[in-house]
Structures are given as C-alpha cells and as structure tokens.
mmCIF file of C-alpha atoms in Angstrom:
data_model
loop_
_atom_site.group_PDB
_atom_site.id
_atom_site.type_symbol
_atom_site.label_atom_id
_atom_site.label_comp_id
_atom_site.label_asym_id
_atom_site.label_seq_id
_atom_site.Cartn_x
_atom_site.Cartn_y
_atom_site.Cartn_z
ATOM 1 C CA MET Z 21 83.482 13.396 128.848
ATOM 2 C CA ASP Z 22 79.696 14.171 129.641
ATOM 3 C CA SER Z 23 80.031 17.534 127.760
ATOM 4 C CA LEU Z 24 81.751 15.956 124.740
ATOM 5 C CA GLU Z 25 79.455 15.612 121.708
ATOM 6 C CA LEU Z 26 80.197 12.221 120.270
ATOM 7 C CA PRO Z 27 79.202 10.765 116.907
ATOM 8 C CA LYS Z 28 75.955 8.834 117.038
ATOM 9 C CA LYS Z 29 75.968 5.024 117.463
ATOM 10 C CA ILE Z 30 75.243 2.814 114.586
ATOM 11 C CA PHE Z 31 72.427 1.273 116.487
ATOM 12 C CA THR Z 32 70.204 3.052 119.046
ATOM 13 C CA LEU Z 33 70.757 1.932 122.612
ATOM 14 C CA GLY Z 34 68.821 -1.278 123.305
ATOM 15 C CA GLU Z 35 68.220 -1.902 119.606
ATOM 16 C CA GLU Z 36 71.577 -3.549 118.794
ATOM 17 C CA SER Z 37 71.294 -6.438 116.345
ATOM 18 C CA PHE Z 38 71.153 -9.809 118.034
ATOM 19 C CA PRO Z 39 73.546 -12.317 116.256
ATOM 20 C CA ILE Z 40 71.741 -14.669 113.967
ATOM 21 C CA LYS Z 41 74.645 -17.061 114.027
ATOM 22 C CA SER Z 42 78.350 -17.169 114.658
ATOM 23 C CA ILE Z 43 80.553 -14.717 112.705
ATOM 24 C CA ALA Z 44 82.334 -16.728 109.920
ATOM 25 C CA TYR Z 45 86.080 -16.153 109.087
ATOM 26 C CA HIS Z 46 88.890 -17.640 107.242
ATOM 27 C CA THR Z 47 91.892 -17.159 109.391
ATOM 28 C CA ASP Z 48 93.380 -19.697 111.651
ATOM 29 C CA ASN Z 49 93.103 -22.589 109.156
ATOM 30 C CA SER Z 50 93.830 -25.647 111.007
ATOM 31 C CA LYS Z 51 94.491 -27.807 107.952
ATOM 32 C CA LEU Z 52 96.929 -25.235 106.536
ATOM 33 C CA PHE Z 53 98.948 -24.844 109.573
ATOM 34 C CA SER Z 54 99.024 -28.589 110.407
ATOM 35 C CA VAL Z 55 100.586 -29.102 106.904
ATOM 36 C CA VAL Z 56 103.142 -26.354 107.555
ATOM 37 C CA ARG Z 57 104.286 -27.998 110.790
ATOM 38 C CA ASP Z 58 104.647 -31.392 109.100
ATOM 39 C CA ALA Z 59 106.337 -30.006 105.973
ATOM 40 C CA LEU Z 60 108.959 -27.837 107.496
ATOM 41 C CA HIS Z 61 112.018 -29.345 109.288
ATOM 42 C CA ASP Z 62 112.088 -28.685 113.018
ATOM 43 C CA ASP Z 63 114.794 -25.961 112.659
ATOM 44 C CA GLU Z 64 112.950 -24.297 109.884
ATOM 45 C CA TYR Z 65 109.651 -24.267 111.754
ATOM 46 C CA GLU Z 66 111.354 -22.778 114.849
ATOM 47 C CA GLU Z 67 113.077 -20.145 112.668
ATOM 48 C CA LEU Z 68 109.731 -19.172 111.224
ATOM 49 C CA LYS Z 69 108.079 -19.072 114.630
ATOM 50 C CA GLU Z 70 110.832 -16.861 115.983
ATOM 51 C CA SER Z 71 110.619 -14.540 112.953
ATOM 52 C CA ARG Z 72 108.883 -11.172 112.976
ATOM 53 C CA LEU Z 73 105.721 -13.000 111.671
ATOM 54 C CA GLY Z 74 105.968 -15.947 114.040
ATOM 55 C CA VAL Z 75 103.451 -14.338 116.375
ATOM 56 C CA PHE Z 76 100.775 -15.866 114.171
ATOM 57 C CA LEU Z 77 102.087 -19.395 114.668
ATOM 58 C CA LYS Z 78 102.417 -18.849 118.405
ATOM 59 C CA PHE Z 79 98.708 -17.622 118.283
ATOM 60 C CA LYS Z 80 97.771 -20.641 116.422
ATOM 61 C CA GLU Z 81 99.487 -22.991 118.943
ATOM 62 C CA MET Z 82 97.312 -21.482 121.619
ATOM 63 C CA ASP Z 83 94.102 -22.927 120.472
ATOM 64 C CA PHE Z 84 92.384 -19.670 120.970
ATOM 65 C CA GLY Z 85 88.700 -19.671 121.910
ATOM 66 C CA TRP Z 86 86.504 -17.588 119.508
ATOM 67 C CA ALA Z 87 83.680 -15.732 121.186
ATOM 68 C CA SER Z 88 81.616 -14.557 118.249
ATOM 69 C CA ARG Z 89 78.851 -12.916 120.391
ATOM 70 C CA LEU Z 90 81.434 -10.760 122.227
ATOM 71 C CA VAL Z 91 82.875 -9.518 118.929
ATOM 72 C CA HIS Z 92 79.511 -9.022 117.394
ATOM 73 C CA TYR Z 93 78.077 -6.938 120.306
ATOM 74 C CA MET Z 94 81.229 -4.666 120.436
ATOM 75 C CA LEU Z 95 80.851 -4.113 116.652
ATOM 76 C CA CYS Z 96 77.244 -3.122 117.164
ATOM 77 C CA PHE Z 97 78.311 -0.613 119.912
ATOM 78 C CA GLN Z 98 80.207 1.183 117.233
ATOM 79 C CA LEU Z 99 80.059 5.005 116.775
ATOM 80 C CA ASN Z 100 79.159 6.052 113.213
ATOM 81 C CA ILE Z 101 82.243 7.756 112.118
ATOM 82 C CA LYS Z 102 83.719 8.733 108.648
ATOM 83 C CA LYS Z 103 87.265 7.260 109.348
ATOM 84 C CA LYS Z 104 87.749 4.081 107.423
ATOM 85 C CA TYR Z 105 90.777 2.818 109.454
ATOM 86 C CA GLU Z 106 89.688 3.439 112.888
ATOM 87 C CA LEU Z 107 86.756 2.016 114.929
ATOM 88 C CA TRP Z 108 85.258 3.524 118.076
ATOM 89 C CA SER Z 109 82.766 1.649 120.410
ATOM 90 C CA LEU Z 110 80.708 3.150 123.224
ATOM 91 C CA VAL Z 111 80.911 1.212 126.403
ATOM 92 C CA GLY Z 112 78.492 2.961 128.861
ATOM 93 C CA ALA Z 113 79.497 6.616 128.421
ATOM 94 C CA ASP Z 114 83.146 5.839 127.534
ATOM 95 C CA PRO Z 115 84.405 5.510 123.934
ATOM 96 C CA VAL Z 116 87.130 2.950 123.234
ATOM 97 C CA ARG Z 117 89.226 2.932 120.179
ATOM 98 C CA PHE Z 118 90.564 0.141 117.783
ATOM 99 C CA SER Z 119 93.107 1.657 115.488
ATOM 100 C CA LEU Z 120 96.354 0.856 113.893
ATOM 101 C CA ILE Z 121 98.153 1.895 117.096
ATOM 102 C CA GLU Z 122 96.145 -0.725 119.151
ATOM 103 C CA PHE Z 123 96.707 -3.351 116.568
ATOM 104 C CA GLU Z 124 100.433 -2.699 116.552
ATOM 105 C CA GLN Z 125 100.599 -2.746 120.352
ATOM 106 C CA LEU Z 126 98.666 -6.008 120.550
ATOM 107 C CA THR Z 127 100.455 -8.008 117.851
ATOM 108 C CA GLY Z 128 104.057 -6.528 117.858
ATOM 109 C CA LEU Z 129 103.899 -6.583 114.040
ATOM 110 C CA ASN Z 130 105.618 -3.969 111.772
ATOM 111 C CA CYS Z 131 103.068 -1.273 111.084
ATOM 112 C CA GLU Z 132 105.432 1.215 109.642
ATOM 113 C CA TYR Z 133 104.085 3.653 107.027
ATOM 114 C CA ILE Z 134 105.444 3.137 103.323
ATOM 115 C CA GLU Z 135 104.288 4.349 100.111
ATOM 116 C CA HIS Z 136 102.721 1.853 97.777
ATOM 117 C CA LEU Z 137 102.128 -0.423 100.574
ATOM 118 C CA GLU Z 138 99.833 -2.999 98.612
ATOM 119 C CA ASN Z 139 101.730 -2.628 95.385
ATOM 120 C CA PRO Z 140 105.436 -2.753 96.036
ATOM 121 C CA ARG Z 141 108.010 -2.838 93.271
ATOM 122 C CA CYS Z 142 109.090 -6.456 92.744
ATOM 123 C CA GLU Z 143 110.731 -7.644 89.592
ATOM 124 C CA VAL Z 144 109.426 -10.848 88.056
ATOM 125 C CA THR Z 145 112.564 -12.898 87.604
ATOM 126 C CA ASN Z 146 113.312 -16.347 86.199
ATOM 127 C CA GLU Z 147 113.761 -17.710 89.674
ATOM 128 C CA MET Z 148 110.325 -16.286 90.711
ATOM 129 C CA ALA Z 149 108.660 -17.795 87.452
ATOM 130 C CA SER Z 150 110.210 -21.035 88.251
ATOM 131 C CA PHE Z 151 109.042 -21.088 91.917
ATOM 132 C CA TRP Z 152 105.588 -20.141 90.941
ATOM 133 C CA GLU Z 153 105.358 -22.828 88.393
ATOM 134 C CA ARG Z 154 106.577 -25.287 90.991
ATOM 135 C CA ILE Z 155 103.706 -24.392 93.334
ATOM 136 C CA GLY Z 156 101.294 -24.630 90.428
ATOM 137 C CA VAL Z 157 100.358 -20.879 90.195
ATOM 138 C CA SER Z 158 100.338 -18.499 87.300
ATOM 139 C CA VAL Z 159 103.000 -15.868 87.889
ATOM 140 C CA ASP Z 160 100.270 -13.173 87.485
ATOM 141 C CA ALA Z 161 98.471 -14.450 90.587
ATOM 142 C CA GLY Z 162 99.266 -15.014 94.236
ATOM 143 C CA PRO Z 163 98.792 -18.529 95.745
ATOM 144 C CA SER Z 164 95.655 -19.546 97.568
ATOM 145 C CA SER Z 165 95.745 -21.434 100.798
ATOM 146 C CA GLU Z 166 94.551 -24.490 98.897
ATOM 147 C CA GLN Z 167 97.483 -24.229 96.390
ATOM 148 C CA ILE Z 168 99.991 -23.723 99.293
ATOM 149 C CA ILE Z 169 98.730 -26.886 101.064
ATOM 150 C CA ARG Z 170 99.269 -28.869 97.972
ATOM 151 C CA ALA Z 171 102.875 -27.446 97.473
ATOM 152 C CA LEU Z 172 103.609 -28.106 101.204
ATOM 153 C CA LYS Z 173 102.645 -31.811 100.842
ATOM 154 C CA ARG Z 174 105.403 -32.386 98.135
ATOM 155 C CA CYS Z 175 108.171 -29.940 99.228
ATOM 156 C CA GLN Z 176 110.316 -32.357 101.179
ATOM 157 C CA GLU Z 177 113.074 -32.363 98.413
ATOM 158 C CA TRP Z 178 112.967 -28.678 97.799
ATOM 159 C CA SER Z 179 115.573 -26.298 98.987
ATOM 160 C CA ARG Z 180 115.367 -24.897 102.499
ATOM 161 C CA ASP Z 181 114.663 -21.477 101.095
ATOM 162 C CA ASP Z 182 111.797 -22.671 99.044
ATOM 163 C CA ARG Z 183 110.269 -24.453 102.017
ATOM 164 C CA MET Z 184 110.612 -21.329 104.131
ATOM 165 C CA ARG Z 185 108.933 -19.401 101.240
ATOM 166 C CA LEU Z 186 105.988 -21.767 101.503
ATOM 167 C CA GLY Z 187 105.879 -21.172 105.264
ATOM 168 C CA TYR Z 188 105.791 -17.473 104.895
ATOM 169 C CA LEU Z 189 103.201 -17.729 102.268
ATOM 170 C CA ALA Z 190 101.107 -19.858 104.556
ATOM 171 C CA ILE Z 191 101.179 -17.000 107.139
ATOM 172 C CA PHE Z 192 100.444 -14.368 104.406
ATOM 173 C CA SER Z 193 97.422 -16.348 103.109
ATOM 174 C CA GLY Z 194 96.179 -17.764 106.260
ATOM 175 C CA PHE Z 195 96.294 -14.863 108.622
ATOM 176 C CA ILE Z 196 97.342 -11.612 106.864
ATOM 177 C CA GLU Z 197 95.036 -11.826 103.864
ATOM 178 C CA GLY Z 198 92.572 -14.202 105.632
ATOM 179 C CA ARG Z 199 90.354 -14.757 102.678
ATOM 180 C CA LYS Z 200 88.414 -17.774 101.405
ATOM 181 C CA TYR Z 201 90.527 -21.008 101.233
ATOM 182 C CA SER Z 202 90.397 -21.202 97.433
ATOM 183 C CA SER Z 203 90.823 -17.423 96.844
ATOM 184 C CA ALA Z 204 94.050 -16.229 95.254
ATOM 185 C CA THR Z 205 96.202 -13.876 97.311
ATOM 186 C CA ARG Z 206 97.547 -10.660 95.803
ATOM 187 C CA ALA Z 207 100.468 -11.363 93.530
ATOM 188 C CA SER Z 208 101.994 -7.909 94.127
ATOM 189 C CA LEU Z 209 102.486 -8.797 97.805
ATOM 190 C CA ALA Z 210 103.081 -12.651 97.525
ATOM 191 C CA ARG Z 211 105.966 -12.083 95.094
ATOM 192 C CA LEU Z 212 108.035 -10.357 97.978
ATOM 193 C CA VAL Z 213 108.593 -13.868 99.275
ATOM 194 C CA MET Z 214 111.435 -14.383 96.768
ATOM 195 C CA ASP Z 215 113.499 -12.201 99.061
ATOM 196 C CA LEU Z 216 113.097 -13.849 102.455
ATOM 197 C CA GLU Z 217 114.663 -10.931 104.528
ATOM 198 C CA ARG Z 218 112.613 -8.308 102.678
ATOM 199 C CA PHE Z 219 109.423 -10.428 103.239
ATOM 200 C CA GLU Z 220 109.985 -10.868 106.886
ATOM 201 C CA ASN Z 221 110.606 -7.123 107.493
ATOM 202 C CA TYR Z 222 107.808 -5.783 105.355
ATOM 203 C CA PRO Z 223 105.113 -3.922 107.304
ATOM 204 C CA TRP Z 224 102.677 -6.721 107.274
ATOM 205 C CA GLY Z 225 100.946 -5.431 110.378
ATOM 206 C CA ARG Z 226 99.672 -2.446 108.370
ATOM 207 C CA VAL Z 227 98.637 -4.761 105.547
ATOM 208 C CA ALA Z 228 96.736 -7.102 107.859
ATOM 209 C CA PHE Z 229 95.157 -4.210 109.785
ATOM 210 C CA LYS Z 230 93.914 -2.648 106.355
ATOM 211 C CA VAL Z 231 92.494 -6.020 105.255
ATOM 212 C CA LEU Z 232 90.543 -6.479 108.464
ATOM 213 C CA MET Z 233 89.246 -2.910 108.482
ATOM 214 C CA ASP Z 234 88.138 -2.874 104.870
ATOM 215 C CA SER Z 235 86.139 -6.166 105.456
ATOM 216 C CA LEU Z 236 84.562 -4.842 108.652
ATOM 217 C CA ARG Z 237 83.451 -1.633 107.005
ATOM 218 C CA ALA Z 238 81.592 -3.515 104.334
ATOM 219 C CA LYS Z 239 79.518 -5.654 106.618
ATOM 220 C CA ASP Z 240 75.806 -5.341 107.454
ATOM 221 C CA PHE Z 241 75.710 -6.394 111.186
ATOM 222 C CA THR Z 242 71.934 -7.142 110.909
ATOM 223 C CA LYS Z 243 72.694 -10.157 108.859
ATOM 224 C CA SER Z 244 74.935 -13.198 108.885
ATOM 225 C CA TYR Z 245 78.497 -12.169 107.788
ATOM 226 C CA THR Z 246 82.030 -13.364 107.192
ATOM 227 C CA VAL Z 247 85.034 -11.345 107.974
ATOM 228 C CA ASP Z 248 88.212 -11.386 105.975
ATOM 229 C CA GLY Z 249 91.501 -10.829 107.816
ATOM 230 C CA PHE Z 250 92.826 -11.447 111.362
ATOM 231 C CA ILE Z 251 89.447 -10.896 113.227
ATOM 232 C CA GLN Z 252 90.561 -12.600 116.305
ATOM 233 C CA VAL Z 253 92.860 -9.690 117.317
ATOM 234 C CA PHE Z 254 89.631 -7.660 117.766
ATOM 235 C CA GLN Z 255 88.419 -10.018 120.488
ATOM 236 C CA VAL Z 256 91.805 -9.800 122.208
ATOM 237 C CA TRP Z 257 91.678 -6.166 122.021
ATOM 238 C CA ILE Z 258 88.183 -6.159 123.819
ATOM 239 C CA TYR Z 259 89.863 -8.203 126.686
ATOM 240 C CA HIS Z 260 92.572 -5.417 126.969
ATOM 241 C CA ALA Z 261 90.141 -2.437 126.489
ATOM 242 C CA LEU Z 262 87.767 -3.945 129.145
ATOM 243 C CA PRO Z 263 90.000 -5.420 131.841
ATOM 244 C CA GLU Z 264 87.335 -6.726 134.047
ATOM 245 C CA LEU Z 265 85.573 -8.520 131.149
ATOM 246 C CA GLY Z 266 89.008 -9.923 130.114
ATOM 247 C CA ALA Z 267 89.665 -11.149 133.567
ATOM 248 C CA ASN Z 268 86.294 -12.861 133.799
ATOM 249 C CA TYR Z 269 85.839 -14.205 130.386
ATOM 250 C CA GLY Z 270 89.168 -14.181 128.409
ATOM 251 C CA ASN Z 271 90.983 -16.881 130.276
ATOM 252 C CA PRO Z 272 94.060 -14.767 130.988
ATOM 253 C CA LEU Z 273 97.376 -16.582 130.930
ATOM 254 C CA PRO Z 274 99.953 -16.009 133.791
ATOM 255 C CA ASN Z 275 103.127 -14.076 133.512
ATOM 256 C CA ARG Z 276 101.794 -11.515 130.938
ATOM 257 C CA PRO Z 277 103.022 -13.103 127.761
ATOM 258 C CA SER Z 278 104.363 -10.860 125.126
ATOM 259 C CA PRO Z 279 103.201 -9.523 122.697
ATOM 260 C CA PRO Z 280 99.691 -8.898 124.376
ATOM 261 C CA LEU Z 281 97.999 -10.806 121.571
ATOM 262 C CA LEU Z 282 99.141 -14.013 123.461
ATOM 263 C CA ALA Z 283 97.897 -13.046 126.802
ATOM 264 C CA PHE Z 284 94.541 -14.682 126.748
ATOM 265 C CA LYS Z 285 93.156 -18.105 125.657
ATOM 266 C CA GLY Z 286 89.751 -16.724 124.783
ATOM 267 C CA GLY Z 287 86.538 -18.581 125.265
ATOM 268 C CA LYS Z 288 83.334 -19.490 123.598
ATOM 269 C CA GLY Z 289 80.336 -17.104 123.191
ATOM 270 C CA ARG Z 290 77.923 -16.437 126.037
ATOM 271 C CA LYS Z 291 74.470 -15.001 125.884
ATOM 272 C CA CYS Z 292 75.233 -12.471 128.682
ATOM 273 C CA PHE Z 293 78.136 -10.667 126.813
ATOM 274 C CA LYS Z 294 75.888 -7.725 125.978
ATOM 275 C CA ASP Z 295 75.055 -7.046 129.561
ATOM 276 C CA ALA Z 296 78.658 -7.796 130.599
ATOM 277 C CA ILE Z 297 79.951 -5.075 128.249
ATOM 278 C CA SER Z 298 77.426 -2.585 129.532
ATOM 279 C CA ARG Z 299 78.413 -3.277 133.121
ATOM 280 C CA GLN Z 300 82.052 -2.383 132.800
ATOM 281 C CA THR Z 301 83.296 0.087 135.324
ATOM 282 C CA ARG Z 302 86.795 0.443 133.934
ATOM 283 C CA VAL Z 303 87.825 0.862 130.331
ATOM 284 C CA ILE Z 304 91.117 1.622 128.517
ATOM 285 C CA ASN Z 305 90.033 4.066 126.051
ATOM 286 C CA TYR Z 306 93.180 3.697 123.761
ATOM 287 C CA VAL Z 307 96.910 3.043 123.682
ATOM 288 C CA GLU Z 308 98.254 6.411 124.811
ATOM 289 C CA LYS Z 309 101.127 7.928 122.958
ATOM 290 C CA ASN Z 310 102.210 11.682 122.621
ATOM 291 C CA ILE Z 311 99.374 13.748 121.204
ATOM 292 C CA GLU Z 312 101.106 14.210 117.831
ATOM 293 C CA GLU Z 313 101.472 10.372 117.482
ATOM 294 C CA MET Z 314 97.788 9.575 118.269
ATOM 295 C CA PHE Z 315 96.608 10.060 114.669
ATOM 296 C CA PRO Z 316 98.258 7.337 112.450
ATOM 297 C CA LYS Z 317 98.702 8.059 108.821
ATOM 298 C CA CYS Z 318 96.508 5.828 106.538
ATOM 299 C CA ASP Z 319 96.357 6.356 102.828
ATOM 300 C CA ASN Z 320 92.842 6.974 101.533
ATOM 301 C CA ASP Z 321 91.329 7.538 104.979
ATOM 302 C CA LYS Z 322 88.832 10.202 105.744
ATOM 303 C CA GLU Z 323 88.977 13.180 108.076
ATOM 304 C CA ASP Z 324 86.526 13.248 110.952
ATOM 305 C CA VAL Z 325 86.993 16.140 113.335
ATOM 306 C CA SER Z 326 84.514 14.897 115.857
ATOM 307 C CA VAL Z 327 86.577 11.775 116.306
ATOM 308 C CA GLU Z 328 89.739 13.645 116.708
ATOM 309 C CA ASN Z 329 88.128 15.749 119.360
ATOM 310 C CA ILE Z 330 87.587 12.796 121.513
ATOM 311 C CA ILE Z 331 91.293 12.438 121.809
ATOM 312 C CA GLN Z 332 91.850 16.088 122.124
ATOM 313 C CA VAL Z 333 89.449 16.458 125.038
ATOM 314 C CA MET Z 334 90.928 13.263 126.765
ATOM 315 C CA PHE Z 335 94.336 14.975 126.464
ATOM 316 C CA ASN Z 336 92.831 18.080 128.071
ATOM 317 C CA ALA Z 337 93.497 20.075 124.816
ATOM 318 C CA PRO Z 338 91.004 22.450 123.212
ATOM 319 C CA PRO Z 339 88.665 20.717 120.881
ATOM 320 C CA ASN Z 340 88.687 21.770 117.095
#
C-alpha cells in the first residue's frame, strides 16, 4: 500500500475543516413516523415493518444517536476522486470505501441495476388520479412529508391498500428522498405506490444511495451544510469500517442484529473524534467480493483509473 499512488485528499493533513455546527438533515422525521404508527392498524404497521423497506422503520425505532462530528471528519478525510457514486476516505495510510456495495451490505435493500431507475414507466390511471386527489396533491407532483402527514391523520376510513400506500410513501419521502419537510417528492417514483408489490420490490436501495451521494458531492465542507437522503447510514458505515471506533463509540448491540444497519445505537458527537479516527489500527477497506463484482455499475458515473487501482492492488492484481 505504501507504494501505491493515491488520489490526493480534499484537505491537507492537519487542515481538515472544523465543524461550525451540527450537520443538518431531513431524514428520521419523528413527527412523520409517529403519525404513521398511529394511522396504520397494528397488522398493517407490522406488515410494513417486515416488508423489504421495513428496515427504515426498525432503524427509526432504535432511536439512533447522531454523531455529526464523526461524520463530518470522515467526509473531510475524503480522497479527491472523479467518481460521483463512490467515496474513499483515508484513515492513516489506509483508504476505506463507501460505495453502493457497502450501502447494500449495510441496509439489505434492493440495489439491483435497472435502466430508467428514476423515471420508470407508470401509467396515470383514474385510480391514481383519485388517490392523489384524496391526499391533496396534483397528479403531476409527488407528495411531500407535510402532505403525507395530513393524509395520514384522516385515513382511518380509507381502504387497507390506501393506508399501506401512505405508509410506503412516508418511507419514500422520509428516508429514501429525505428532503425538506415541505418539498415535493418525485412524481415519477411516487406513482409506483399504486402497485404495492412493485413498489415494495423496486430497487429503492439504489435510489436512496444516489440521492445521498448526489447531495454529498454538492457540499462545501468548510461551511454549514444540510444533507439530503439517508445520511445516518454513513455513520453506521464508519462503525463497521473502523471496528475499534465502532466498539468504543458506536454503542454496539448484542447478537449482531441483521442487517448491519441495526447493529449500533450510535452516540452523540465528541470533540475527540478526529484524533480517534487517526488512531485506528484496524480498518475494513471495503466489502470484499470477486474482483469483477467490485465495480458496481452506476449510470452517469465518471471513470477514475487511480481509484480502480486501489482495489486492483489490494487484490494483488497488476494496476492499470
């Protein structure tokens, strides 16, 4: 690893940006998910929690402790790479990767590649128009968290399917899109909820990962910033990538809960996190797969041979 030429860090060693204040985010909206729990019947809520998207509800029930400083410093230890949908941070002399592979392993979400991921074909039917009208949204827009909350408060006499649709839309708005409370979600994706089976099995992990990475790539880490998307998964990734730090600061839960997203309770920020990261003696560089599977396909991504060479060298293969 010492002989490998790595991309340069975003910040020079010792000059990383000190966090001005806590990183702001929109996911894990307590009001939204409290209303979901009250609005759905017990069996409906349990079905939603055991669905392929139920990991978000399970995560919400953990009351996870946000450590803004930890996340900020790991972002400031980034390598300056061209790839849009991959992030490498340098811990000591060791590069560690956060990519779609790590995201999938942590969350257990469907991250399958499909074409037209963010613009799937979905016919606007009379049933859809009626449901959209019922929740008070134009058929050309997706509902915001604010609008979903209002609908949840008056859905007791609605059909079971319509209540489940609201539950899924709450997960979509509150965790997958993770944008401002009053911001509309994307209609092209929200409309999928009219087919509950299709919605549950859609590759939402890939959508959620893309939302998060697009947001992180647009941030200036020398200023206060707000992140769209499921940023808490990045904190959990740090605990797994740096096992000693996770054991000491992540409040690990017994019996190795699955998926790994649920393995830590988290904890509040500490001023010592920067030094704690630098002191790590053991890192997990990435989730290891066969070499041909180590480069996930992401539309509109950029090539970066130097990043690919990190993995090539770790696999003891000749660098490009």
